[in-house]
Coordinates of C-alpha atoms in Angstrom, one line a residue:
Chain A
X7 CA 44.8 50.1 44.7
X8 CA 41.4 50.5 43.2
X9 CA 40.4 53.1 45.8
X10 CA 43.5 55.1 45.1
X11 CA 42.7 55.3 41.4
X12 CA 38.9 55.8 41.9
X13 CA 38.7 57.7 45.2
X14 CA 35.0 58.4 44.9
X15 CA 33.7 54.9 44.0
X16 CA 31.9 53.2 47.0
X17 CA 32.5 49.6 46.2
X18 CA 29.2 48.3 47.9
X19 CA 27.0 50.9 46.1
X20 CA 28.6 50.0 42.8
X21 CA 27.8 46.3 43.2
X22 CA 24.3 47.1 44.1
X23 CA 24.0 49.3 41.0
X24 CA 25.5 46.5 38.8
X25 CA 23.1 44.0 40.3
X26 CA 20.2 46.2 39.6
X27 CA 21.2 46.7 35.9
X28 CA 21.5 42.9 35.5
X29 CA 18.1 42.6 37.3
X30 CA 16.2 45.1 35.0
X31 CA 17.9 43.8 31.9
X32 CA 17.1 40.1 32.5
X33 CA 13.6 40.5 33.8
X34 CA 12.7 42.9 31.0
X35 CA 14.4 40.7 28.5
X36 CA 12.0 37.8 29.5
X37 CA 9.0 40.1 29.1
X38 CA 10.4 41.4 25.8
X39 CA 10.9 38.0 24.6
X40 CA 7.2 36.8 25.3
X41 CA 5.6 40.0 24.0
X42 CA 8.0 40.4 21.1
X43 CA 7.4 36.8 19.9
X44 CA 3.6 37.4 20.3
X45 CA 3.7 40.6 18.2
X46 CA 6.2 39.2 15.6
X47 CA 3.9 36.1 15.1
X48 CA 0.8 38.3 14.8
X49 CA 2.5 40.4 12.3
X50 CA 3.7 37.5 10.3
X51 CA 0.5 35.4 10.4
X52 CA -1.9 38.3 9.7
X53 CA 0.1 39.6 6.8
X54 CA -0.9 39.0 3.1
X55 CA -0.6 35.4 2.1
X56 CA -0.1 34.5 5.9
X57 CA -1.8 31.6 7.7
X58 CA -4.3 34.0 9.5
X59 CA -4.4 36.7 6.7
X60 CA -6.3 39.6 8.3
X61 CA -5.9 43.1 6.9
X62 CA -7.5 44.9 9.7
X63 CA -5.8 43.0 12.5
X64 CA -2.5 43.4 10.7
X65 CA -3.0 47.1 10.4
X66 CA -3.8 47.5 14.1
X67 CA -0.8 45.5 15.3
X68 CA 1.5 47.2 12.9
X69 CA 0.2 50.7 14.1
X70 CA 0.7 49.8 17.7
X71 CA 4.2 48.6 17.1
X72 CA 5.1 51.7 14.9
X73 CA 3.9 54.1 17.5
X74 CA 5.6 52.6 20.4
X75 CA 8.8 52.3 18.3
X76 CA 8.5 56.0 17.5
X77 CA 8.2 57.4 20.9
X78 CA 11.7 58.2 22.4
X79 CA 12.4 56.0 25.4
X80 CA 12.8 58.9 28.0
X81 CA 9.3 60.3 27.0
X82 CA 7.8 56.9 27.0
X83 CA 8.9 56.5 30.7
X84 CA 7.3 59.8 31.7
X85 CA 4.0 58.9 29.8
X86 CA 3.9 55.6 31.5
X87 CA 4.2 56.9 35.0
X88 CA 0.6 56.6 35.8
X89 CA 0.4 53.1 34.4
X90 CA 3.6 52.1 36.2
X91 CA 2.2 53.4 39.5
X92 CA -1.0 51.5 39.0
X93 CA 0.8 48.3 38.0
X94 CA 3.8 48.2 40.3
X95 CA 2.6 50.5 43.1
X96 CA 5.7 52.6 42.9
X97 CA 7.5 54.7 40.4
X98 CA 11.0 54.4 41.9
X99 CA 13.4 51.6 41.8
X100 CA 14.4 48.9 39.3
X101 CA 10.9 47.3 39.5
X102 CA 9.3 50.4 38.4
X103 CA 11.4 50.5 35.3
X104 CA 10.1 47.1 34.1
X105 CA 6.9 48.1 32.4
X106 CA 8.5 51.0 30.4
X107 CA 11.5 48.8 29.5
X108 CA 9.3 45.9 28.2
X109 CA 6.8 48.3 26.4
X110 CA 9.6 50.1 24.9
X111 CA 11.6 47.2 23.5
X112 CA 8.9 44.5 22.8
X113 CA 7.8 46.3 19.6
X114 CA 11.3 46.6 18.5
X115 CA 11.9 42.8 19.0
X116 CA 8.6 42.1 17.4
X117 CA 9.7 43.6 14.2
X118 CA 12.9 41.5 14.4
X119 CA 10.8 38.4 15.0
X120 CA 8.6 39.2 12.0
X121 CA 11.8 39.4 9.8
X122 CA 13.2 36.3 11.2
X123 CA 9.9 34.5 10.5
X124 CA 9.7 35.9 7.0
X125 CA 13.1 34.3 6.3
X126 CA 11.7 30.8 7.0
X127 CA 11.6 28.9 3.7
X128 CA 8.0 29.1 2.4
X129 CA 8.5 25.6 1.0
X130 CA 8.9 24.2 4.5
X131 CA 5.7 25.7 5.5
X132 CA 4.1 24.3 2.5
X133 CA 5.6 20.9 3.2
X134 CA 4.1 20.9 6.8
X135 CA 0.6 21.9 5.4
X136 CA 0.8 19.2 2.8
X137 CA 1.4 16.7 5.7
X138 CA -1.7 18.0 7.4
X139 CA -0.3 20.0 10.2
X140 CA -2.4 22.4 12.3
X141 CA -1.5 26.0 12.4
X142 CA -0.3 25.5 15.9
X143 CA 2.0 22.8 14.9
X144 CA 3.3 25.0 12.1
X145 CA 4.0 27.8 14.5
X146 CA 5.8 25.6 17.2
X147 CA 7.3 23.0 15.2
X148 CA 8.3 24.8 12.1
X149 CA 8.2 28.5 12.3
X150 CA 10.0 29.0 15.6
X151 CA 12.5 26.2 15.5
X152 CA 13.5 27.2 11.8
X153 CA 13.9 30.8 12.8
X154 CA 15.7 30.2 16.1
X155 CA 19.1 31.5 15.1
X156 CA 17.7 34.8 14.0
X157 CA 15.3 34.9 17.0
X158 CA 18.3 34.6 19.4
X159 CA 20.6 37.1 17.5
X160 CA 17.6 39.4 17.4
X161 CA 17.2 39.0 21.2
X162 CA 20.9 39.8 21.5
X163 CA 20.5 43.0 19.8
X164 CA 17.5 43.9 21.9
X165 CA 19.2 42.9 25.1
X166 CA 22.0 45.5 24.3
X167 CA 19.5 48.1 23.5
X168 CA 17.8 47.2 26.8
X169 CA 21.0 47.8 28.7
X170 CA 21.0 51.3 27.2
X171 CA 17.4 51.8 28.2
X172 CA 18.2 50.7 31.8
X173 CA 20.8 53.6 32.0
X174 CA 18.3 56.0 30.6
X175 CA 15.6 54.9 33.1
X176 CA 18.4 55.4 35.9
X177 CA 18.1 59.2 35.3
X178 CA 14.6 59.2 36.6
X179 CA 15.5 57.0 39.6
X180 CA 15.2 53.5 38.4
X181 CA 18.5 52.5 40.1
X182 CA 21.2 50.6 38.2
X183 CA 24.5 51.8 36.7
X184 CA 23.0 54.7 34.9
X185 CA 21.4 56.1 38.0
X186 CA 24.7 55.6 39.9
X187 CA 26.8 57.2 37.2
X188 CA 24.3 60.3 37.0
X189 CA 23.6 61.0 40.7
X190 CA 26.8 59.9 42.3
X191 CA 29.2 60.6 39.3
X192 CA 27.9 63.4 37.1
X193 CA 26.0 65.6 39.7
X194 CA 28.8 65.3 42.3
X195 CA 31.5 65.9 39.6
X196 CA 33.1 62.6 40.4
X197 CA 34.4 61.7 36.9
X198 CA 35.9 58.5 38.2
X199 CA 32.4 57.1 39.0
X200 CA 31.2 57.8 35.5
X201 CA 34.2 56.2 34.2
X202 CA 33.9 52.9 36.2
X203 CA 30.2 52.7 35.5
X204 CA 30.8 53.2 31.7
X205 CA 33.4 50.3 31.8
X206 CA 31.0 48.1 33.7
X207 CA 28.3 48.7 31.2
X208 CA 30.6 48.1 28.3
X209 CA 31.6 44.7 29.9
X210 CA 28.0 43.7 30.4
X211 CA 27.3 44.5 26.8
X212 CA 30.2 42.3 25.7
X213 CA 29.0 39.5 27.9
X214 CA 25.4 39.5 26.4
X215 CA 26.9 39.7 22.9
X216 CA 29.2 36.9 23.5
X217 CA 26.5 34.7 25.0
X218 CA 24.2 35.6 22.1
X219 CA 26.7 34.8 19.4
X220 CA 27.6 31.5 21.0
X221 CA 24.1 30.3 21.4
X222 CA 23.3 31.4 17.8
X223 CA 26.1 29.5 16.3
X224 CA 25.3 26.4 18.4
X225 CA 21.6 26.5 17.0
X226 CA 22.4 27.0 13.4
X227 CA 22.7 23.7 11.6
X228 CA 22.4 25.3 8.2
Chain B
X236 CA -8.7 5.7 -8.2
X237 CA -8.3 9.6 -8.7
X238 CA -10.8 11.3 -10.7
X239 CA -10.2 14.9 -11.7
X240 CA -13.4 16.6 -13.0
X241 CA -13.5 20.0 -14.9
X242 CA -10.8 21.2 -12.6
X243 CA -10.0 24.9 -13.0
X244 CA -7.9 27.5 -11.2
X245 CA -8.2 31.1 -12.1
X246 CA -5.9 33.8 -10.6
X247 CA -7.4 37.2 -10.8
X248 CA -5.4 40.3 -10.5
X249 CA -6.3 43.8 -11.1
X250 CA -5.1 44.0 -14.5
X251 CA -5.9 40.5 -15.9
X252 CA -7.0 37.1 -15.1
X253 CA -4.8 34.0 -15.7
X254 CA -6.2 30.5 -16.2
X255 CA -3.5 28.6 -14.6
X256 CA -5.5 25.3 -14.8
X257 CA -8.3 25.2 -17.4
X258 CA -11.2 22.7 -17.3
X259 CA -8.9 19.6 -16.6
X260 CA -10.1 16.1 -16.8
X261 CA -8.0 13.1 -15.9
X262 CA -8.5 9.6 -14.6
X263 CA -5.5 8.0 -12.6
X264 CA -5.5 4.3 -12.0
X265 CA -4.5 2.7 -8.8
X266 CA -0.9 1.6 -8.6
X267 CA 0.2 3.5 -11.6
X268 CA 2.9 6.1 -12.2
X269 CA 1.2 8.8 -13.9
X270 CA 3.4 11.7 -15.4
X271 CA 2.4 15.3 -16.3
X272 CA 4.8 17.1 -18.4
X273 CA 4.9 20.6 -19.5
X274 CA 7.1 23.6 -19.8
X275 CA 7.1 26.1 -17.0
X276 CA 4.0 28.1 -17.0
X277 CA 2.0 25.4 -18.3
X278 CA 0.1 25.0 -15.1
X279 CA 1.5 21.7 -13.9
X280 CA 2.6 23.0 -10.6
X281 CA -0.7 24.6 -9.8
X282 CA -2.2 21.2 -10.9
X283 CA -0.4 19.1 -8.5
X284 CA -1.2 21.7 -5.7
X285 CA -5.0 21.4 -6.4
X286 CA -4.8 17.7 -5.8
X287 CA -4.0 18.2 -2.1
X288 CA -5.6 21.5 -2.0
X289 CA -2.5 23.5 -1.1
X290 CA -4.2 25.7 -3.7
X291 CA -8.0 25.8 -3.7
X292 CA -9.6 25.1 -7.1
X293 CA -12.0 27.8 -8.6
X294 CA -14.1 25.1 -10.1
X295 CA -14.1 21.3 -10.5
X296 CA -13.6 18.2 -8.3
X297 CA -10.8 16.1 -7.2
X298 CA -11.9 12.7 -6.0
X299 CA -9.5 10.3 -4.4
X300 CA -10.7 6.9 -3.5
X301 CA -14.3 8.0 -3.7
X302 CA -13.6 10.9 -1.3
X303 CA -14.3 14.4 -2.8
X304 CA -11.2 16.2 -1.6
X305 CA -12.7 19.6 -3.0
X306 CA -15.6 19.3 -0.7
X307 CA -13.7 18.7 2.7
X308 CA -13.9 21.0 5.5
X309 CA -10.6 22.3 7.1
X310 CA -10.3 19.4 9.8
X311 CA -11.2 16.6 7.4
X312 CA -8.9 18.1 4.8
X313 CA -6.0 17.9 7.2
X314 CA -6.7 14.2 8.0
X315 CA -7.0 13.5 4.2
X316 CA -3.7 15.3 3.6
X317 CA -2.0 12.9 5.9
X318 CA -2.8 10.1 3.3
X319 CA -1.2 12.0 0.5
X320 CA 2.5 12.1 0.5
X321 CA 4.3 14.9 -1.3
X322 CA 8.0 15.4 -2.4
X323 CA 9.3 18.8 -3.7
X324 CA 11.9 20.0 -6.1
X325 CA 13.8 21.7 -3.3
X326 CA 13.2 18.9 -0.9
X327 CA 11.7 21.3 1.8
X328 CA 13.3 19.6 4.9
X329 CA 13.5 21.2 8.2
X330 CA 17.2 22.2 8.6
X331 CA 16.9 22.3 12.4
X332 CA 16.0 18.6 12.5
X333 CA 18.1 15.5 11.8
X334 CA 17.2 13.0 9.1
X335 CA 15.5 11.0 11.7
X336 CA 13.4 13.9 13.2
X337 CA 12.5 15.1 9.7
X338 CA 11.1 11.6 9.0
X339 CA 9.3 11.5 12.3
X340 CA 7.6 14.8 11.7
X341 CA 4.5 13.7 9.8
X342 CA 4.2 10.9 12.4
X343 CA 4.2 13.5 15.1
X344 CA 1.4 15.4 13.3
X345 CA -0.6 12.4 12.9
X346 CA -0.3 11.7 16.6
X347 CA 1.7 8.5 16.4
X348 CA 3.0 7.4 19.9
X349 CA 6.7 7.7 20.4
X350 CA 7.6 4.1 20.4
X351 CA 5.7 3.2 17.2
X352 CA 7.2 6.4 15.6
X353 CA 10.8 5.2 16.3
X354 CA 10.1 1.8 14.7
X355 CA 8.5 3.3 11.7
X356 CA 11.3 5.8 11.3
X357 CA 13.8 2.9 11.3
X358 CA 11.9 1.0 8.7
X359 CA 11.8 4.0 6.4
X360 CA 15.5 4.9 6.8
X361 CA 16.2 1.3 5.5
X362 CA 13.6 1.5 2.9
X363 CA 15.2 4.6 1.3
X364 CA 18.7 3.6 1.9
X365 CA 19.8 6.1 4.3
X366 CA 21.2 3.7 7.0
X367 CA 24.1 5.2 8.8
X368 CA 23.0 9.0 8.2
X369 CA 20.2 8.9 10.7
X370 CA 21.5 11.6 12.8
X371 CA 23.0 13.9 10.1
X372 CA 21.5 17.2 9.4
X373 CA 20.0 18.1 6.1
X374 CA 23.0 20.5 5.4
X375 CA 25.3 17.5 5.7
X376 CA 23.5 15.6 3.0
X377 CA 23.9 15.6 -0.8
X378 CA 20.9 16.4 -3.0
X379 CA 20.1 12.8 -3.7
X380 CA 20.2 12.0 0.0
X381 CA 18.0 15.0 0.8
X382 CA 15.4 13.8 -1.7
X383 CA 15.5 10.3 -0.1
X384 CA 14.7 12.0 3.3
X385 CA 11.9 13.7 1.5
X386 CA 10.6 10.4 0.1
X387 CA 10.8 8.7 3.4
X388 CA 9.0 11.6 5.1
X389 CA 6.2 11.5 2.3
X390 CA 5.7 7.7 3.0
X391 CA 5.7 7.8 6.8
X392 CA 2.0 7.7 7.1
X393 CA 1.4 5.2 4.6
X394 CA -0.2 7.4 2.0
X395 CA -2.6 6.3 -0.8
X396 CA -0.9 8.5 -3.3
X397 CA 2.6 10.2 -3.8
X398 CA 2.6 13.5 -5.4
X399 CA 6.0 14.4 -6.9
X400 CA 6.5 18.1 -7.7
X401 CA 9.6 18.3 -10.1
X402 CA 11.3 15.9 -7.6
X403 CA 14.4 15.4 -9.7
X404 CA 14.7 18.8 -11.3
X405 CA 17.4 20.1 -8.9
X406 CA 19.5 16.8 -9.2
X407 CA 22.3 15.8 -11.6
X408 CA 21.6 13.1 -14.0
X409 CA 23.0 10.2 -12.1
X410 CA 21.3 11.2 -8.8
X411 CA 18.0 11.6 -10.8
X412 CA 18.4 8.0 -12.0
X413 CA 18.9 6.7 -8.6
X414 CA 15.8 8.6 -7.2
X415 CA 13.8 7.4 -10.1
X416 CA 14.8 3.8 -9.4
X417 CA 13.7 4.2 -5.9
X418 CA 10.3 5.6 -6.9
X419 CA 10.0 2.5 -9.3
X420 CA 10.7 0.2 -6.4
X421 CA 8.3 2.0 -4.0
X422 CA 5.7 1.9 -6.6
X423 CA 6.2 -1.8 -7.3
X424 CA 6.7 -3.0 -3.8
X425 CA 4.1 -0.9 -2.0
X426 CA 1.6 -0.6 -4.9
X427 CA 1.6 3.1 -4.5
X428 CA 0.0 5.4 -7.0
X429 CA 2.4 8.2 -8.0
X430 CA 1.6 11.4 -9.9
X431 CA 4.6 13.3 -10.9
X432 CA 5.0 16.4 -12.7
X433 CA 8.2 17.4 -14.7
X434 CA 9.5 19.2 -17.5
X435 CA 12.1 16.4 -18.4
X436 CA 10.9 13.8 -20.9
X437 CA 13.7 11.6 -19.7
X438 CA 11.8 11.2 -16.4
X439 CA 8.5 10.3 -18.0
X440 CA 10.3 7.7 -20.3
X441 CA 12.2 6.1 -17.5
X442 CA 9.2 5.5 -14.9
X443 CA 5.8 6.6 -16.1
X444 CA 3.1 4.1 -17.4
X445 CA 0.9 7.0 -18.7
X446 CA 1.6 10.6 -19.4
X447 CA -0.3 13.7 -19.9
X448 CA 1.2 16.6 -21.8
X449 CA 0.0 20.0 -20.4
X450 CA 0.1 23.4 -22.2
X451 CA -1.7 26.7 -21.1
X452 CA -3.5 24.9 -18.2
X453 CA -5.0 22.1 -20.4
X454 CA -4.1 18.6 -21.2
X455 CA -3.3 18.6 -24.9
X456 CA -2.4 14.9 -25.1
X457 CA -2.5 11.7 -22.9
X458 CA -2.1 8.0 -23.0
X459 CA 0.4 5.4 -22.8
X460 CA 4.0 6.7 -22.7
X461 CA 4.9 4.7 -25.7
X462 CA 1.9 5.7 -27.7
X463 CA 2.5 9.3 -27.0
X464 CA 6.2 9.0 -27.8
X465 CA 5.8 7.2 -31.1
X466 CA 2.7 9.2 -32.4
X467 CA 3.1 12.7 -30.9
X468 CA 0.2 14.8 -32.2
X469 CA 0.7 18.3 -30.8
X470 CA 3.7 20.5 -31.3
X471 CA 4.6 20.7 -27.6
X472 CA 4.7 16.8 -27.4
X473 CA 6.9 16.8 -30.6
X474 CA 9.3 19.1 -28.8
X475 CA 9.4 17.0 -25.7
X476 CA 10.0 13.9 -27.7
X477 CA 12.9 15.6 -29.5
X478 CA 14.4 16.2 -26.0
X479 CA 15.2 12.5 -25.7
X480 CA 15.5 11.6 -29.4
X481 CA 17.6 14.6 -30.5
X482 CA 16.4 16.9 -33.4
X483 CA 14.8 15.5 -36.5
X484 CA 17.8 13.8 -38.0
X485 CA 16.8 12.9 -41.5
X486 CA 19.1 15.5 -43.2
X487 CA 22.1 14.9 -41.0
X488 CA 24.3 14.4 -44.0
X489 CA 22.4 11.2 -44.8
X490 CA 21.8 12.4 -48.2
X491 CA 25.5 12.2 -49.1
X492 CA 25.8 8.8 -47.5
X493 CA 22.9 7.6 -49.5
X494 CA 24.4 8.8 -52.9
X495 CA 27.7 6.8 -52.1
X496 CA 25.9 3.5 -52.3
X497 CA 26.0 1.9 -55.7
X498 CA 24.1 -1.2 -54.8
X499 CA 21.4 -2.4 -52.4
X500 CA 18.7 -0.4 -50.6
X501 CA 18.6 2.1 -47.9
X502 CA 15.6 1.4 -45.5
X503 CA 14.5 3.1 -42.4
X504 CA 13.2 0.8 -39.5
X505 CA 10.7 2.3 -37.1
X506 CA 10.7 0.4 -33.8
X507 CA 7.7 0.8 -31.5
X508 CA 7.5 -1.5 -28.4
X509 CA 8.8 -4.8 -27.4
X510 CA 10.4 -6.1 -30.6
X511 CA 13.6 -4.1 -30.4
X512 CA 14.7 -6.5 -27.7
X513 CA 14.8 -9.4 -30.1
X514 CA 17.8 -9.6 -32.3
X515 CA 16.0 -8.5 -35.4
X516 CA 19.1 -7.3 -37.4
X517 CA 21.2 -10.5 -36.8
X518 CA 18.2 -12.8 -37.3
X519 CA 17.7 -11.1 -40.8
X520 CA 21.4 -11.4 -41.7
X521 CA 21.4 -15.1 -40.8
X522 CA 18.2 -16.0 -42.6
X523 CA 19.0 -14.2 -45.9
X524 CA 22.1 -13.7 -48.1
X525 CA 22.3 -10.0 -47.3
X526 CA 24.8 -7.6 -45.7
X527 CA 23.3 -5.1 -43.3
X528 CA 25.1 -2.0 -42.2
X529 CA 23.7 0.5 -39.8
X530 CA 24.1 4.1 -41.1
X531 CA 22.3 5.9 -38.4
X532 CA 20.0 5.3 -35.5
X533 CA 18.6 6.3 -32.1
X534 CA 16.6 3.8 -29.9
X535 CA 15.4 4.9 -26.5
X536 CA 13.8 2.8 -23.8
X537 CA 10.5 3.3 -22.1
X538 CA 8.9 1.1 -19.5
X539 CA 6.8 -0.6 -22.2
X540 CA 9.6 -1.3 -24.6
X541 CA 11.8 0.5 -27.0
X542 CA 11.1 3.2 -29.5
X543 CA 13.2 4.7 -32.2
X544 CA 14.5 4.5 -35.7
X545 CA 17.4 2.8 -37.5
X546 CA 18.6 3.7 -41.0
X547 CA 20.3 0.6 -42.5
X548 CA 21.8 -0.3 -45.8
X549 CA 20.8 -3.7 -47.0
X550 CA 23.1 -5.1 -49.8
X551 CA 22.9 -8.4 -51.8
X552 CA 20.8 -10.1 -54.4
X553 CA 17.8 -8.0 -55.3
X554 CA 15.5 -11.1 -54.6
X555 CA 17.1 -11.7 -51.2
X556 CA 16.9 -8.0 -50.3
X557 CA 13.2 -8.0 -51.1
X558 CA 12.6 -11.3 -49.0
X559 CA 14.5 -9.7 -46.2
X560 CA 12.3 -6.5 -46.3
X561 CA 9.2 -8.5 -46.4
X562 CA 10.3 -10.5 -43.4
X563 CA 11.0 -7.3 -41.4
X564 CA 7.6 -5.9 -42.5
X565 CA 6.0 -9.0 -41.0
X566 CA 7.3 -8.1 -37.5
X567 CA 5.9 -5.1 -35.7
X568 CA 8.7 -3.0 -37.0
X569 CA 7.7 -0.6 -39.7
X570 CA 9.9 -0.6 -42.8
X571 CA 10.4 2.3 -45.2
X572 CA 12.5 2.1 -48.3
X573 CA 14.2 5.5 -48.8
X574 CA 16.5 4.8 -51.6
X575 CA 17.1 2.3 -54.4
X576 CA 20.6 2.1 -55.6

């Protein structure tokens, strides 16, 4: 039945493409999480009145974040080709897309992390200080747990942006559903392939949003 | 036990400088409940934060148990802070932790092993009366319960001092009283020194041994609560006393009432301290051939006895009236005859 409706869709290839999209999204999401939290913490802690108040460092981190957020993703991929080649030893396939995906979305998530941390009640941080907590303790036992729902919902937003980025990366040969839709669908005028890829991407987005919302509401004890 | 010497905190902004705390000197005894009262902006909040150096002083010293807090390096300061408990107006609990986990937090910070931690938390939960709510999250608790968690948390590491930053200001009157009672119990049973700041005279009256009145970063008046109450010197103090005593009520239509009496004497009785508990009025009525009716009055309780004024009409034989008044004058109650009929 499916093959009648979508005559040009090769099921095996479609599954590979779907797998590649999941692969790129998940691995780069982990990278984004790590670097985004680091950037967000740096932005928050070095800001005025922060625990590590430092004007210069704050300015540098904020500048890096803003620059990478300003570069359109498709251009960022092209700019990063030498770096990708050096790091991954290839510039084709899902693996090659990872550096660009992480560098493109970590600053975005970093800003969301910063906002989440700023929402943490200052009084609670003060209370921890009054108990004699180390900065490390304040970060891991107060700031991160108290901002967890916002961190997770921010990560959900980032994950969905990442799914979009993987499709863009597909255009220059990263694999995944974007690649499949562009080369097998658009260039061969097989509209049904484009359609099926779109539906699959929308489903993946829904899955991520659903899981994200579920975890957020489970975590939020307020 | 706590000595505060020439303590100052100056905030400088581009346009002006603010002396939040200005050359403050205080001596707080071991085991007492010391209150600091002032309107917002008086610098009391800054003052209490200078004690555990949540704010660094511009000048001066805070010495707790012989240890100069103001001279401590970062790591030493952290360890000292573990011996200074603090509770807050808005409780400042971690919403992501249960009651039990919130109380365990300062113990985790102090590196107490898990087993000891659990036992200590159980003790504290019993102490503050939260048995049965151990696994609730702060969002499931009432304001009073949250403050109880705050108190348990502050007591976890057996502190030498408990700092209370407007601890009851966000609570309703009834809950305020129950929290104050808990603080009195803790003070009595653990011998804990408590410093509290508030803008409610009611709180001072209920639980403090001594009080300091702050205005514009300075202490304008200090001493035993009853003394400050009965002989307020500064304008601010008088205002605070009015908070619990009501406005100056001399003219509350009393003039007309006085005119209405054809015989006897109208007298004002000023009560200061313990005598109020003795049945003064009834003993006068029994001893002398006089009738006493109370026209107006307000008596309020402090920890060291009552304080207030009664306006009474004493009627009867002139000689008996005078004897009665002499008798009252012989007690610590002050008598003032306002009107001879």
